[in-house]
Coordinates of C-alpha atoms in Angstrom, one line a residue:
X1158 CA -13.2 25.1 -13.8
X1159 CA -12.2 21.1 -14.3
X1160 CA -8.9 20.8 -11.8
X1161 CA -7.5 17.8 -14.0
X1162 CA -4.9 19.3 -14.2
X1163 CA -4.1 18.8 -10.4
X1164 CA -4.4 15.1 -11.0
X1165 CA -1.7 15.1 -13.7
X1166 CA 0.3 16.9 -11.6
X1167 CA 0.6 14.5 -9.2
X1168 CA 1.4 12.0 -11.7
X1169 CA 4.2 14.5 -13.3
X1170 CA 6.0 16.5 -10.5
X1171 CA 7.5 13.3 -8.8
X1172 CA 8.8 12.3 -12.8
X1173 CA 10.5 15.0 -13.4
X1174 CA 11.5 15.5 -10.1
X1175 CA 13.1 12.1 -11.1
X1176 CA 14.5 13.4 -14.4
X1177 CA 15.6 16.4 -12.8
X1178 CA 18.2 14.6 -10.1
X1179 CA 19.2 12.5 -12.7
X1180 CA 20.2 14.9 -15.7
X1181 CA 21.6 18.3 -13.7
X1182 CA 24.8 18.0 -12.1
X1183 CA 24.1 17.9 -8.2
X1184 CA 26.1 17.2 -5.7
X1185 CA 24.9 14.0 -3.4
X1186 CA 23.5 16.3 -0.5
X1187 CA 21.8 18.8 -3.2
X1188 CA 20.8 15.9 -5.1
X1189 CA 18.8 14.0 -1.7
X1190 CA 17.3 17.9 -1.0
X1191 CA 15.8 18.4 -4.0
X1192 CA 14.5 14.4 -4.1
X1193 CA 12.9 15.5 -0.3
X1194 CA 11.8 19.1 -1.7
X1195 CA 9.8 17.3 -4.6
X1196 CA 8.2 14.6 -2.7
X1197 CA 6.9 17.4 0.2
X1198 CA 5.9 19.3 -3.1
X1199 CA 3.7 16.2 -3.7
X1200 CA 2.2 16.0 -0.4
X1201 CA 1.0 20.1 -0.9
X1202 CA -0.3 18.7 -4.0
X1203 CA -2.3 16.1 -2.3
X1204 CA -4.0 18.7 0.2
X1205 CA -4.7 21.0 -2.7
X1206 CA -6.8 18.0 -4.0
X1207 CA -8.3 16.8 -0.8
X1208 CA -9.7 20.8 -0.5
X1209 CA -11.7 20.6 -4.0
X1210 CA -12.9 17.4 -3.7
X1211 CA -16.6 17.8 -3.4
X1212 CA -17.2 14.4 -0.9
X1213 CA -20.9 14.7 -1.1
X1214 CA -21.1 14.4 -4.9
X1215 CA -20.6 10.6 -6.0
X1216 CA -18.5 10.0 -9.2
X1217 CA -15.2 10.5 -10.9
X1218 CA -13.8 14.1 -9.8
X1219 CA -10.9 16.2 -10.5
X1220 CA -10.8 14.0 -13.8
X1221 CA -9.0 14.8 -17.0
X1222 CA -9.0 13.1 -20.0
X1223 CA -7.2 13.0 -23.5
X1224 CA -7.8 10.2 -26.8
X1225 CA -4.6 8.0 -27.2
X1226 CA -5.5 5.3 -29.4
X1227 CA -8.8 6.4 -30.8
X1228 CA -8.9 3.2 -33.1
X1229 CA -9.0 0.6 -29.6
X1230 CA -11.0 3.9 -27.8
X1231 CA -7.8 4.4 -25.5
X1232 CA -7.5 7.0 -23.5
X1233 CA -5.2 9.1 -20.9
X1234 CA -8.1 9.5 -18.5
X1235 CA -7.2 10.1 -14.5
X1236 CA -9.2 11.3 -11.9
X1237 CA -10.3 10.5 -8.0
X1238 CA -13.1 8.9 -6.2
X1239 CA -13.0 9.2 -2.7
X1240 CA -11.3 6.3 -1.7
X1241 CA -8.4 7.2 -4.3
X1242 CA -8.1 9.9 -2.7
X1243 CA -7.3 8.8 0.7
X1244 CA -4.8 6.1 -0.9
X1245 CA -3.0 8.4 -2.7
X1246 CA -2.6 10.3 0.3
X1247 CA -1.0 7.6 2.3
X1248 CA 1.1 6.8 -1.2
X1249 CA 2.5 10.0 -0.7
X1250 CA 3.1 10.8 2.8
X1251 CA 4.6 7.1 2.9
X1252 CA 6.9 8.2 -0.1
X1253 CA 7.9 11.2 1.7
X1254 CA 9.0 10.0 5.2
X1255 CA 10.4 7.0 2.9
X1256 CA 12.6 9.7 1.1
X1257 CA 13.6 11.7 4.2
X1258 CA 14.7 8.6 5.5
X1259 CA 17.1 7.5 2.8
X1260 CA 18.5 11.3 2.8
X1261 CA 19.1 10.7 6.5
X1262 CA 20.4 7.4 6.0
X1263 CA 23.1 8.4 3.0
X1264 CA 22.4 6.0 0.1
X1265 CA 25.0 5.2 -2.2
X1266 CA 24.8 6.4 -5.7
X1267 CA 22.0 9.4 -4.7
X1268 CA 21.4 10.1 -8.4
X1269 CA 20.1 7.0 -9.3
X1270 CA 18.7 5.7 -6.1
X1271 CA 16.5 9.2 -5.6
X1272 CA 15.4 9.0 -9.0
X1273 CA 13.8 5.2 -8.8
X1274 CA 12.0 6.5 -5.7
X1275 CA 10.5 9.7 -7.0
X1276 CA 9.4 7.7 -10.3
X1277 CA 8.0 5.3 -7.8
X1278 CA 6.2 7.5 -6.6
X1279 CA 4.3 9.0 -9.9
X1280 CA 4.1 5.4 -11.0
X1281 CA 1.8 4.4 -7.5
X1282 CA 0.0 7.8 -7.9
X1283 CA -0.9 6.7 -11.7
X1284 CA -2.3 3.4 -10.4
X1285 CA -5.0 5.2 -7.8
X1286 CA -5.9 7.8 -10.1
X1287 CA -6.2 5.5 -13.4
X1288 CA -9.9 5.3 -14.9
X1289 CA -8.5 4.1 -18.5
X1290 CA -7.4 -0.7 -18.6
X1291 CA -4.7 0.0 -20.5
X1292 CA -3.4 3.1 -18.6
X1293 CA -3.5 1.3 -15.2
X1294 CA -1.5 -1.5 -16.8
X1295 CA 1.2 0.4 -17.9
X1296 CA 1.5 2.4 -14.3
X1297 CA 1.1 -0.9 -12.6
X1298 CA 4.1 -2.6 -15.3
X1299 CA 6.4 0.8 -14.4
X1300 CA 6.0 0.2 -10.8
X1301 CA 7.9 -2.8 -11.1
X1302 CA 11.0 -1.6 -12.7
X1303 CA 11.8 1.3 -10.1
X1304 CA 11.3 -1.4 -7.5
X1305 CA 13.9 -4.1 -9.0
X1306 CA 16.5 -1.8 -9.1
X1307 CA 15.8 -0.4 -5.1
X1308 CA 16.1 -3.9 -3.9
X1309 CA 18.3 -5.3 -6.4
X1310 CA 21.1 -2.6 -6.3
X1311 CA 20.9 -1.4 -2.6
X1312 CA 19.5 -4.4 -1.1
X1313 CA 21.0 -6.6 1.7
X1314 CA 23.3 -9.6 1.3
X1315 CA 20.3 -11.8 -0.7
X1316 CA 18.9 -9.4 -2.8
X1317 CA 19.4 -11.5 -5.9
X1318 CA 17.4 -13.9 -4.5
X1319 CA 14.8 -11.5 -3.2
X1320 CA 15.0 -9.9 -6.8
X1321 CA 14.3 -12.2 -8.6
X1322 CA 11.3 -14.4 -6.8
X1323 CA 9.5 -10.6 -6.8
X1324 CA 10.2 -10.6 -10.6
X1325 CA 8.7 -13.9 -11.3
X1326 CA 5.8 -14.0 -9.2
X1327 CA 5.1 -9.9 -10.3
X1328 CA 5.5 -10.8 -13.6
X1329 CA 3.8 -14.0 -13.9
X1330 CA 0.7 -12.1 -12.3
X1331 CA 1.3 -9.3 -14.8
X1332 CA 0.9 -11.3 -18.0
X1333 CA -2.2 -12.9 -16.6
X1334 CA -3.6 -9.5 -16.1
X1335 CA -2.1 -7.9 -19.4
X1336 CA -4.7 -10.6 -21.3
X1337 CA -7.3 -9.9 -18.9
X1338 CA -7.3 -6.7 -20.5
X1339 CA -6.8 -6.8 -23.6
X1340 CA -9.6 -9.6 -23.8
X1341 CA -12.0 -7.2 -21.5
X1342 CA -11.0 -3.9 -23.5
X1343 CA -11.7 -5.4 -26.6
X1344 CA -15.0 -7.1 -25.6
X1345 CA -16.4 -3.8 -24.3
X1346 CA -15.7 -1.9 -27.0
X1347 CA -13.3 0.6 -24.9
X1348 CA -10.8 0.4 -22.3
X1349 CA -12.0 3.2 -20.0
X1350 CA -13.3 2.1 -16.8
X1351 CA -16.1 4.9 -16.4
X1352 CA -18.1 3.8 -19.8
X1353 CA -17.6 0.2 -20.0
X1354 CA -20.3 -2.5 -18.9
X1355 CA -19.6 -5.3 -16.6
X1356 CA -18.0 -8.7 -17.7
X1357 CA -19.8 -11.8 -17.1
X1358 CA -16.4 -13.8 -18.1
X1359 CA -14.7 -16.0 -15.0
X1360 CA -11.4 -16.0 -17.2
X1361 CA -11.3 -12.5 -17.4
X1362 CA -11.8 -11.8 -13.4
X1363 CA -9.6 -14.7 -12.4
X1364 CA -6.8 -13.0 -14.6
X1365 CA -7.3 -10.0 -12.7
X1366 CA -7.9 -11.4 -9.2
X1367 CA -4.4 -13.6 -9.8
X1368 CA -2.7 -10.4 -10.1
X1369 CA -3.6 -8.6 -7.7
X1370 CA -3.4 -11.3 -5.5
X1371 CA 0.5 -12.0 -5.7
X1372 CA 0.6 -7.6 -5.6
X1373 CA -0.5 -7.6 -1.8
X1374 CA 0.3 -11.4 -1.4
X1375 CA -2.4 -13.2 -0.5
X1376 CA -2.3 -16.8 0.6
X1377 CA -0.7 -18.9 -0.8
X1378 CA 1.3 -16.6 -3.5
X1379 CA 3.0 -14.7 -0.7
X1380 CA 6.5 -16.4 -1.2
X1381 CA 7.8 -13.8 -2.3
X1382 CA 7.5 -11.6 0.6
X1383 CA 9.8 -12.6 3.5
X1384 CA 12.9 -12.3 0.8
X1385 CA 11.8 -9.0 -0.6
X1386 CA 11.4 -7.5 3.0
X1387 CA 14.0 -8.6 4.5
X1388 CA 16.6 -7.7 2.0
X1389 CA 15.0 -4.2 0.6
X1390 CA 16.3 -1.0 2.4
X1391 CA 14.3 -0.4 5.4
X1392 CA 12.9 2.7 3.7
X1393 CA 12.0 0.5 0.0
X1394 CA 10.5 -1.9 2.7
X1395 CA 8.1 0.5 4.3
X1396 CA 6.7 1.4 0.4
X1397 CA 6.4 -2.4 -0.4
X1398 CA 4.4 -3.3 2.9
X1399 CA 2.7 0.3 3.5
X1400 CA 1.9 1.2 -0.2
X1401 CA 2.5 -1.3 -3.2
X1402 CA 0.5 -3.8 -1.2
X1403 CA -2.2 -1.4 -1.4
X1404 CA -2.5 -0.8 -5.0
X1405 CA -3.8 -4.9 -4.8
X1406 CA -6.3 -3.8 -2.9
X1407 CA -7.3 -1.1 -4.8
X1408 CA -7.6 -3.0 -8.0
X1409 CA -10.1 -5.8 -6.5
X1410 CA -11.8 -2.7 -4.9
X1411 CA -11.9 -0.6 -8.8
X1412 CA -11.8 -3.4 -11.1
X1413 CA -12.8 -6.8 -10.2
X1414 CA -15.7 -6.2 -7.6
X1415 CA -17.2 -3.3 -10.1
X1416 CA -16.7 -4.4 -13.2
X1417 CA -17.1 -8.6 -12.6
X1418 CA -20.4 -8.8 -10.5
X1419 CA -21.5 -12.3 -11.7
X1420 CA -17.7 -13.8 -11.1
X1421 CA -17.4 -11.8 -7.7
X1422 CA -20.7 -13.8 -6.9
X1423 CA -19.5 -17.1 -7.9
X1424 CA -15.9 -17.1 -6.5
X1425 CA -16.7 -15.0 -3.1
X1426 CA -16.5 -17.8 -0.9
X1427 CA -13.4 -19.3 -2.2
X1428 CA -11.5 -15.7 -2.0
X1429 CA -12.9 -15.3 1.3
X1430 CA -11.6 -18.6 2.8
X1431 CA -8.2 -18.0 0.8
X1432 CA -7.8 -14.6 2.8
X1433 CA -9.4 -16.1 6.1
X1434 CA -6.5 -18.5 5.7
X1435 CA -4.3 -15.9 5.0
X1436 CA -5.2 -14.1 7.8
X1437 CA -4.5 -17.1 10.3
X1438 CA -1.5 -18.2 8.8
X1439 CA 0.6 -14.6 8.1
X1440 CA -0.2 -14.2 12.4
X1441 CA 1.2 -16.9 13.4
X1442 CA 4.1 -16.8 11.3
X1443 CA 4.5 -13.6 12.7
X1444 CA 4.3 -14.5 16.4
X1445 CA 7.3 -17.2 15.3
X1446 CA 9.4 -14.8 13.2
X1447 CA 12.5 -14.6 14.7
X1448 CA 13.3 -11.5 13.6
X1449 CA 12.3 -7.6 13.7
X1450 CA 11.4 -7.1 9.7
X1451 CA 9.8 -11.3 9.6
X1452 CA 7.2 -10.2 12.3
X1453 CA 6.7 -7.1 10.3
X1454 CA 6.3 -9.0 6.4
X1455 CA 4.4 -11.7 8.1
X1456 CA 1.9 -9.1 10.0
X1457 CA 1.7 -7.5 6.7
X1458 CA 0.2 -11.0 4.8
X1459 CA -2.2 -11.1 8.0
X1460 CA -3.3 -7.6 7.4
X1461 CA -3.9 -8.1 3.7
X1462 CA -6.0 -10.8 3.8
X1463 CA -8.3 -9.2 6.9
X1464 CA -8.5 -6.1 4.1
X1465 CA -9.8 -8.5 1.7
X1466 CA -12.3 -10.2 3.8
X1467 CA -13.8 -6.3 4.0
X1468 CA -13.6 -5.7 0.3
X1469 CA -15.5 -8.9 -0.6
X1470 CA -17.8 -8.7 1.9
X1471 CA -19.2 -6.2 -0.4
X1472 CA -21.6 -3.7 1.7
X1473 CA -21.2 -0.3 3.3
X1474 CA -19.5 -1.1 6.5
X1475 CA -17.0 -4.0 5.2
X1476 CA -15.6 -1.6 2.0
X1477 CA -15.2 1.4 4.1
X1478 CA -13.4 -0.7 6.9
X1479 CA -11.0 -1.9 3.9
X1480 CA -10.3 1.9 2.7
X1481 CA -9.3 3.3 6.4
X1482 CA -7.6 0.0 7.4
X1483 CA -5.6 0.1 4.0
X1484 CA -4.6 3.6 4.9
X1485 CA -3.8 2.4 8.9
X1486 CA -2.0 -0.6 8.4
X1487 CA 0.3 1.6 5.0
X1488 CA 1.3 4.3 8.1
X1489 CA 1.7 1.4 10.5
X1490 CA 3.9 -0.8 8.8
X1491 CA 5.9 2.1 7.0
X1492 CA 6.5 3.2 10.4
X1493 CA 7.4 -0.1 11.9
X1494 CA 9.8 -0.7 9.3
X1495 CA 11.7 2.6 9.9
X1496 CA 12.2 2.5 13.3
X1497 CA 13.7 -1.4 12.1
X1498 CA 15.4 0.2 10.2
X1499 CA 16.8 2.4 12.6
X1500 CA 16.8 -0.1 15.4
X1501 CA 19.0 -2.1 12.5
X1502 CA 21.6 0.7 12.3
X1503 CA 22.0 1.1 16.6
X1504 CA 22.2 -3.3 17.2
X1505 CA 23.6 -4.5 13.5
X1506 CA 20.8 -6.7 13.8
X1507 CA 17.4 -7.3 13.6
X1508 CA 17.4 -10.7 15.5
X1509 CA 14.8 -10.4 18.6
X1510 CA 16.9 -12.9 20.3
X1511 CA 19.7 -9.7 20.7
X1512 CA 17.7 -7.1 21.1
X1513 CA 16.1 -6.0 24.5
X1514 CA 16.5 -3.3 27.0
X1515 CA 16.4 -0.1 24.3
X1516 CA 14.2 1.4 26.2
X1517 CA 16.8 2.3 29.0
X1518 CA 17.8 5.5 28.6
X1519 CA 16.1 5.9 24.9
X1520 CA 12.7 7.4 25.9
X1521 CA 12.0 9.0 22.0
X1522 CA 12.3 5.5 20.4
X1523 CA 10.3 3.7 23.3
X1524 CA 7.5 6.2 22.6
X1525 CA 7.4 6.0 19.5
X1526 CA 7.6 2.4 19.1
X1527 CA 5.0 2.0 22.0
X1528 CA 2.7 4.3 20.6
X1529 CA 2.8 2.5 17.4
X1530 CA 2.3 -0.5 18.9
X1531 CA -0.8 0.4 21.1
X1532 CA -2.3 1.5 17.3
X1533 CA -1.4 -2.0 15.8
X1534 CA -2.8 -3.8 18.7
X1535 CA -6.5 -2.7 17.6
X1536 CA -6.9 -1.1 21.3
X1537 CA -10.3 0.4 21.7
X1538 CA -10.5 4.2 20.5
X1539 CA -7.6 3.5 17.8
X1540 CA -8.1 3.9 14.4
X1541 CA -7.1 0.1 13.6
X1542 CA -10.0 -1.0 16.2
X1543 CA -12.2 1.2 13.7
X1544 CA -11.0 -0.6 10.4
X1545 CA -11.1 -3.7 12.0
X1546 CA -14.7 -3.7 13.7
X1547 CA -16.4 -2.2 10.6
X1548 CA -14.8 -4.8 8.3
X1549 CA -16.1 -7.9 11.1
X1550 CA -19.0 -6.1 11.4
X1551 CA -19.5 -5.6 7.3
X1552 CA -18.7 -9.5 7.2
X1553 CA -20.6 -10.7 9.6
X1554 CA -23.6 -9.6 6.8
X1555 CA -21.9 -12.1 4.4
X1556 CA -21.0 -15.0 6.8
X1557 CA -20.2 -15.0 10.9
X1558 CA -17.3 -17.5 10.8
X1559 CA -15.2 -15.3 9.0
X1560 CA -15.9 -12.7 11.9
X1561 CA -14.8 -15.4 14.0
X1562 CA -11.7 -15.9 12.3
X1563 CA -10.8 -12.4 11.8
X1564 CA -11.4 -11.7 16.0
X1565 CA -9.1 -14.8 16.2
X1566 CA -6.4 -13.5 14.3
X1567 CA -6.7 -10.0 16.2
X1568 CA -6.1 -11.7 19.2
X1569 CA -3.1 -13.3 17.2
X1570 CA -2.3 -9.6 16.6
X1571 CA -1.7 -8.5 20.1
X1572 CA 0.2 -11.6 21.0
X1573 CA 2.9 -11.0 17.9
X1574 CA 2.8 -6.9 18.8
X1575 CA 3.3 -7.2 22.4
X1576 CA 6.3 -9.7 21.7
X1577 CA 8.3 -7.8 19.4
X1578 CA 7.9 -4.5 21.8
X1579 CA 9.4 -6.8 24.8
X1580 CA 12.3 -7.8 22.9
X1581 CA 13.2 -4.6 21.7
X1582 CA 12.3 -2.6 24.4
X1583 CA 12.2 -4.6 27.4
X1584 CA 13.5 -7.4 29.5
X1585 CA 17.5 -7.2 30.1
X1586 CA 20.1 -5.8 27.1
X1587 CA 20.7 -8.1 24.2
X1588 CA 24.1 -9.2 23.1
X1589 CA 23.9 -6.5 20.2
X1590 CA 22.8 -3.5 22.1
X1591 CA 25.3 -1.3 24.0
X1592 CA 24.9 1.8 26.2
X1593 CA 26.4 3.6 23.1
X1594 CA 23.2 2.8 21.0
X1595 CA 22.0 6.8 20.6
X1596 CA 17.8 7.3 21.1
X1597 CA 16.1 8.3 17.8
X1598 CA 18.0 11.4 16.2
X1599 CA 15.7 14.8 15.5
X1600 CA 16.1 13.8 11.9
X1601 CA 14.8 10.3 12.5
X1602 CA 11.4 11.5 15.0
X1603 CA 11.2 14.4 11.8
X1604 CA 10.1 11.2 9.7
X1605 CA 8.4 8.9 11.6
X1606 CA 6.4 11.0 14.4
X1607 CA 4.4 12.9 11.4
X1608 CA 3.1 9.3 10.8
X1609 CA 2.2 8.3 14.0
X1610 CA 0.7 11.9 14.4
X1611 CA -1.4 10.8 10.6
X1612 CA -2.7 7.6 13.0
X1613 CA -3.3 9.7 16.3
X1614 CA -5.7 11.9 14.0
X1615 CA -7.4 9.0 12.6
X1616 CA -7.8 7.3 16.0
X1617 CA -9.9 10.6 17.0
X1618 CA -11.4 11.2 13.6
X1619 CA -11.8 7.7 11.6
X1620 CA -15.0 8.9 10.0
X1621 CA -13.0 11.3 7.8
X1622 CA -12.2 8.3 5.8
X1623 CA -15.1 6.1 6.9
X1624 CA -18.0 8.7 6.2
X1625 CA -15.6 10.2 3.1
X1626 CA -15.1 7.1 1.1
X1627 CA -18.6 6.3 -0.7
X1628 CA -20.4 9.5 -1.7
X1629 CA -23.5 7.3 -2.7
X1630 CA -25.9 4.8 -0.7
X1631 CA -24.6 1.2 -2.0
X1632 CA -27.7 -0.8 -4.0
X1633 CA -29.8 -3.1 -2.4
X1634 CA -26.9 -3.8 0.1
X1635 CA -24.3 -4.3 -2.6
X1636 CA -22.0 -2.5 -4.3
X1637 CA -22.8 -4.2 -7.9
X1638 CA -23.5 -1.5 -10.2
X1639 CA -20.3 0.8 -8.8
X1640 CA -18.0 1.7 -11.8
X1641 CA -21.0 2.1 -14.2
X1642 CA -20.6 5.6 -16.0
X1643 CA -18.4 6.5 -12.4
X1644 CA -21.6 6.3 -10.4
X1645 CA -20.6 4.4 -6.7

């Protein structure tokens, strides 16, 4: 029996979950339960998945599909591949702790503000599990509208700013990939992503690549970023950094490596250097940030581009490097910007010049935070030393200078990790911290230690993403003829 059905579920729950808070007449704490409820709801969903999915059988799975404009061959076509799969995971166990968070927190206007997260949510699911052009456009289009109103509404005291460089940039990228499609549906003769061909057209694959570049950011469209993280809700920050920058990488991973094999060929090099550059730049903005959520944005640009460098270096090792370091550095950073979030609440300020000496007397969020850390520092045995030596080691194939600028920028890594932990937990108490400053609640370790336990798992296990991602051997080194009638 075809468990489609389980993929549209995904899609649906969290959407009417959304309607649901909206139109009945909860009250606020009702209303935040119910928002929770759905989004665990999801996460069951995701397991039921992650049990039929046949990981030895290569192609779409799990898939459903219905006609929707038969005239343009336009269909409502979902499904998984194995690397989907583990992104939609992280999508939405980050969602969850993301909405336990803002329950524990007490946003304003519940009704509204839980509703944008759980549609969120069933618009990010809709962009992993998309196998139809026009279908992933509109998922990736209805992720930006929850967004504008999370850090627009219930941002800090720039959000307008924030706002509105994420609009331009999003949108200027969007347009650019809404012709993209259009011009590549129309050429092929369908829009689904299974049965067409592959594209020979620069234009095309530029459109898409400028898209999804200013999604993650990449160097140099990452202007954006600093604003939007600083400003969002701690909670709206963890989904930007630990999710939406994820669905960029997914769509150079789906779309413009499978589909645009003569344009990946030509323009490798240039992407490579752009997120080598990227990758050296975003770390040492980090190790300058002056501020708890800066370090976290800038690490996130670093991180990005060292993803990217694995996705075009277009073998076995370098693509399955990208999926588990996608799915490290989305629990990493969500988690990071949580406990900022909390940290945040305890000081008034994220300033690392104010902080210092938490971990006096606060031994929950000094674990925690420490344990965190140790993972982002690509220690030996982590799971981020797993990501990050398969995807040196998978482009090492390609070139060995960018290995030698992505074990520069890990180095960068350490110095920019170990700092923030000594001015948050270490060294004598900041101006802002007083002995009144509580240790994490059982509410607050409730929605970050599941994460960290995610990352202690992978540390031990990383081949369950590794080994789990590609079902198929990758041809003549390459990856070139993935996305042809689904076969990886």
């Amino acid at each position: 029996m075809n468990a489609g059905w389980l993929t549209t579920a995904l899609i649906l729950l969290p959407v009417a979950g959304a309607l649901a808070v909206w139109v009945l007449p909860l009250r606020p704490f009702a209303v935040g339960s119910t928002a929770l409820l759905v989004a665990l709801a999801e996460v069951a969903l995701w397991i039921d998945a992650v049990a039929r999915f046949d990981f030895g059988r290569p192609g779409l799975q799990l898939d459903q599909r219905q006609s929707w404009f038969s005239d343009l061959n336009v269909s409502y076509h979902v499904g998984f591949y194995g690397f989907s799969l583990w992104l939609v995971g992280l999508t939405v166990v980050v969602l969850a702790a993301a909405t336990g968070y803002a329950f524990w927190a007490g946003r304003e206007r519940p009704r509204a503000y839980y509703g944008l997260m759980l549609l969120l949510t069933g618009a990010i699911v809709g962009v992993f599990v998309a196998q139809d052009l026009l279908l992933f456009y509109v998922f990736w289009e209805a992720m930006l509208v929850p967004l504008y109103f999370l850090v627009g509404v219930w941002g800090g005291a720039g959000r307008l700013r924030a706002t509105l460089l994420f609009v331009i940039y999003t949108m200027a990228g969007s347009l650019l990939m809404l012709a993209s499609v259009i011009v590549f549906g129309l050429s092929a003769g369908t829009f689904d992503l299974v049965d067409s061909g592959t594209s020979g057209s620069n234009w095309i694959f530029l459109g898409f690549v400028a898209a999804f570049a200013v999604k993650a950011p990449l160097f140099p469209l990452h202007a954006w970023l600093p604003e939007a993280y600083r400003e969002s809700p701690p909670e709206v920050a963890a989904v930007l950094s630990g999710v939406v920058s994820k669905a960029a990488a997914y769509g150079f991973l789906r779309i413009a490596i499978s589909k645009f094999p003569e344009p990946v060929s030509d323009f490798r090099t240039p992407i490579l250097v752009l997120a080598a550059c990227g990758l050296i730049y975003g770390s040492l903005l980090a190790f300058r940030a002056p501020d708890l959520r800066g370090v976290i944005a800038y690490s996130s640009l670093s991180q990005m581009g060292l993803i990217t460098i694995g996705v075009f270096a277009q073998n076995s090792a370098g693509l399955s490097g990208a999926v588990l370091q996608a799915v490290n550095h989305g629990l990493i950073s969500a988690t990071l910007f949580l406990l900022a979030g909390g940290i945040e609440r305890r000081a008034a300020t994220g300033e690392l010049g104010r902080l210092g000496g938490m971990a006096r007397g606060r031994p929950a969020l000094a674990t925690v935070l420490m344990t965190t850390g140790v993972i982002a520092l690509a220690v030996p045995g982590s799971a981020a030393f797993a990501g990050e030596f398969a995807i040196l080691a998978g482009v090492f194939q390609t070139g060995w200078g960018y290995a030698v600028v992505g074990a520069v920028a890990i180095v960068l890594a350490a110095m920019y990790t170990l700092r923030l932990i000594s001015a948050v937990l270490h060294k004598s108490p900041g101006t802002a911290v007083t002995e009144a400053a509580l240790d994490l609640r059982p509410a607050e370790l409730g929605i970050v230690v599941p994460l960290v336990a995610i990352l202690l798992v992978l540390s031990a296990w990383p081949a369950a993403i590794t080994d789990r991602s590609f079902a198929a051997p990758f041809p003549n080194g390459g990856w070139t003829s993935y996305g042809q009638r689904g076969v990886p």
